[in-house]
């Protein structure tokens, strides 16, 4: 039986204060999180990756993160 995690740690190149992330361009996490809406998504990034809200415009398929962990 496949594992269904409660929490997923999502790598981020950058992130906004409202939880949207700049990923690595494959869209894998966005598709996975959209298909599994009950999973809590927590980002992992360097603090220097924080972007202002205007720097990244979320698209319809983007799923916001609950929070982002930094160093």
PDB file of C-alpha atoms in Angstrom:
ATOM      1  CA  UNK A   1       0.000   0.000   0.000  1.00  0.00           C
ATOM      2  CA  UNK A   2       1.445   3.418  -0.936  1.00  0.00           C
ATOM      3  CA  UNK A   3       2.577   5.708   1.851  1.00  0.00           C
ATOM      4  CA  UNK A   4       0.381   8.788   2.362  1.00  0.00           C
ATOM      5  CA  UNK A   5       2.412  11.343   4.343  1.00  0.00           C
ATOM      6  CA  UNK A   6       0.824  13.985   6.553  1.00  0.00           C
ATOM      7  CA  UNK A   7       3.634  16.489   5.895  1.00  0.00           C
ATOM      8  CA  UNK A   8       5.902  17.064   2.892  1.00  0.00           C
ATOM      9  CA  UNK A   9       9.100  19.143   2.990  1.00  0.00           C
ATOM     10  CA  UNK A  10       9.337  21.084  -0.263  1.00  0.00           C
ATOM     11  CA  UNK A  11      12.652  22.543  -1.498  1.00  0.00           C
ATOM     12  CA  UNK A  12      12.523  26.201  -2.558  1.00  0.00           C
ATOM     13  CA  UNK A  13      14.875  28.389  -4.561  1.00  0.00           C
ATOM     14  CA  UNK A  14      12.837  31.373  -3.381  1.00  0.00           C
ATOM     15  CA  UNK A  15       9.598  32.065  -1.521  1.00  0.00           C
ATOM     16  CA  UNK A  16       7.191  34.906  -0.815  1.00  0.00           C
ATOM     17  CA  UNK A  17       5.782  35.965   2.571  1.00  0.00           C
ATOM     18  CA  UNK A  18       2.383  34.549   1.566  1.00  0.00           C
ATOM     19  CA  UNK A  19       3.793  31.057   1.024  1.00  0.00           C
ATOM     20  CA  UNK A  20       4.304  30.807  -2.715  1.00  0.00           C
ATOM     21  CA  UNK A  21       7.553  29.226  -3.837  1.00  0.00           C
ATOM     22  CA  UNK A  22       9.981  29.437  -6.676  1.00  0.00           C
ATOM     23  CA  UNK A  23      10.972  25.849  -7.350  1.00  0.00           C
ATOM     24  CA  UNK A  24      13.368  24.150  -9.705  1.00  0.00           C
ATOM     25  CA  UNK A  25      11.055  24.281 -12.733  1.00  0.00           C
ATOM     26  CA  UNK A  26       9.678  20.759 -12.995  1.00  0.00           C
ATOM     27  CA  UNK A  27       6.304  21.313 -11.340  1.00  0.00           C
ATOM     28  CA  UNK A  28       6.487  17.948  -9.547  1.00  0.00           C
ATOM     29  CA  UNK A  29       5.610  19.262  -6.099  1.00  0.00           C
ATOM     30  CA  UNK A  30       2.824  21.488  -7.449  1.00  0.00           C
ATOM     31  CA  UNK A  31       1.190  18.520  -9.179  1.00  0.00           C
ATOM     32  CA  UNK A  32       1.640  16.245  -6.166  1.00  0.00           C
ATOM     33  CA  UNK A  33       0.229  18.794  -3.715  1.00  0.00           C
ATOM     34  CA  UNK A  34      -2.705  19.630  -5.993  1.00  0.00           C
ATOM     35  CA  UNK A  35      -3.562  15.913  -6.201  1.00  0.00           C
ATOM     36  CA  UNK A  36      -3.191  15.503  -2.399  1.00  0.00           C
ATOM     37  CA  UNK A  37      -4.778  18.588  -0.792  1.00  0.00           C
ATOM     38  CA  UNK A  38      -4.831  17.092   2.726  1.00  0.00           C
ATOM     39  CA  UNK A  39      -1.025  17.043   2.931  1.00  0.00           C
ATOM     40  CA  UNK A  40       0.671  19.890   4.802  1.00  0.00           C
ATOM     41  CA  UNK A  41       3.406  21.473   2.662  1.00  0.00           C
ATOM     42  CA  UNK A  42       6.372  23.058   4.453  1.00  0.00           C
ATOM     43  CA  UNK A  43       9.074  24.784   2.427  1.00  0.00           C
ATOM     44  CA  UNK A  44      12.809  24.492   3.051  1.00  0.00           C
ATOM     45  CA  UNK A  45      15.064  27.289   1.817  1.00  0.00           C
ATOM     46  CA  UNK A  46      17.908  29.629   2.659  1.00  0.00           C
ATOM     47  CA  UNK A  47      16.662  32.852   4.284  1.00  0.00           C
ATOM     48  CA  UNK A  48      18.255  34.821   1.451  1.00  0.00           C
ATOM     49  CA  UNK A  49      15.644  33.232  -0.836  1.00  0.00           C
ATOM     50  CA  UNK A  50      12.834  35.355   0.587  1.00  0.00           C
ATOM     51  CA  UNK A  51      11.265  37.447  -2.177  1.00  0.00           C
ATOM     52  CA  UNK A  52       8.841  40.329  -1.906  1.00  0.00           C
ATOM     53  CA  UNK A  53       5.240  39.479  -2.783  1.00  0.00           C
ATOM     54  CA  UNK A  54       5.421  41.312  -6.126  1.00  0.00           C
ATOM     55  CA  UNK A  55       8.515  39.409  -7.283  1.00  0.00           C
ATOM     56  CA  UNK A  56       6.607  36.176  -7.850  1.00  0.00           C
ATOM     57  CA  UNK A  57       3.128  36.047  -9.328  1.00  0.00           C
ATOM     58  CA  UNK A  58       1.489  32.707  -8.469  1.00  0.00           C
ATOM     59  CA  UNK A  59      -0.137  30.778 -11.287  1.00  0.00           C
ATOM     60  CA  UNK A  60      -3.417  28.857 -11.073  1.00  0.00           C
ATOM     61  CA  UNK A  61      -1.654  25.547 -10.340  1.00  0.00           C
ATOM     62  CA  UNK A  62       0.594  26.925  -7.559  1.00  0.00           C
ATOM     63  CA  UNK A  63      -0.142  25.611  -4.058  1.00  0.00           C
ATOM     64  CA  UNK A  64       0.910  27.879  -1.158  1.00  0.00           C
ATOM     65  CA  UNK A  65       3.085  26.478   1.622  1.00  0.00           C
ATOM     66  CA  UNK A  66       2.012  26.491   5.269  1.00  0.00           C
ATOM     67  CA  UNK A  67       5.407  27.966   6.238  1.00  0.00           C
ATOM     68  CA  UNK A  68       9.058  27.971   5.174  1.00  0.00           C
ATOM     69  CA  UNK A  69      11.941  26.706   7.312  1.00  0.00           C
ATOM     70  CA  UNK A  70      15.263  28.525   6.955  1.00  0.00           C
ATOM     71  CA  UNK A  71      18.634  28.306   8.663  1.00  0.00           C
TER      72      UNK A  71
END
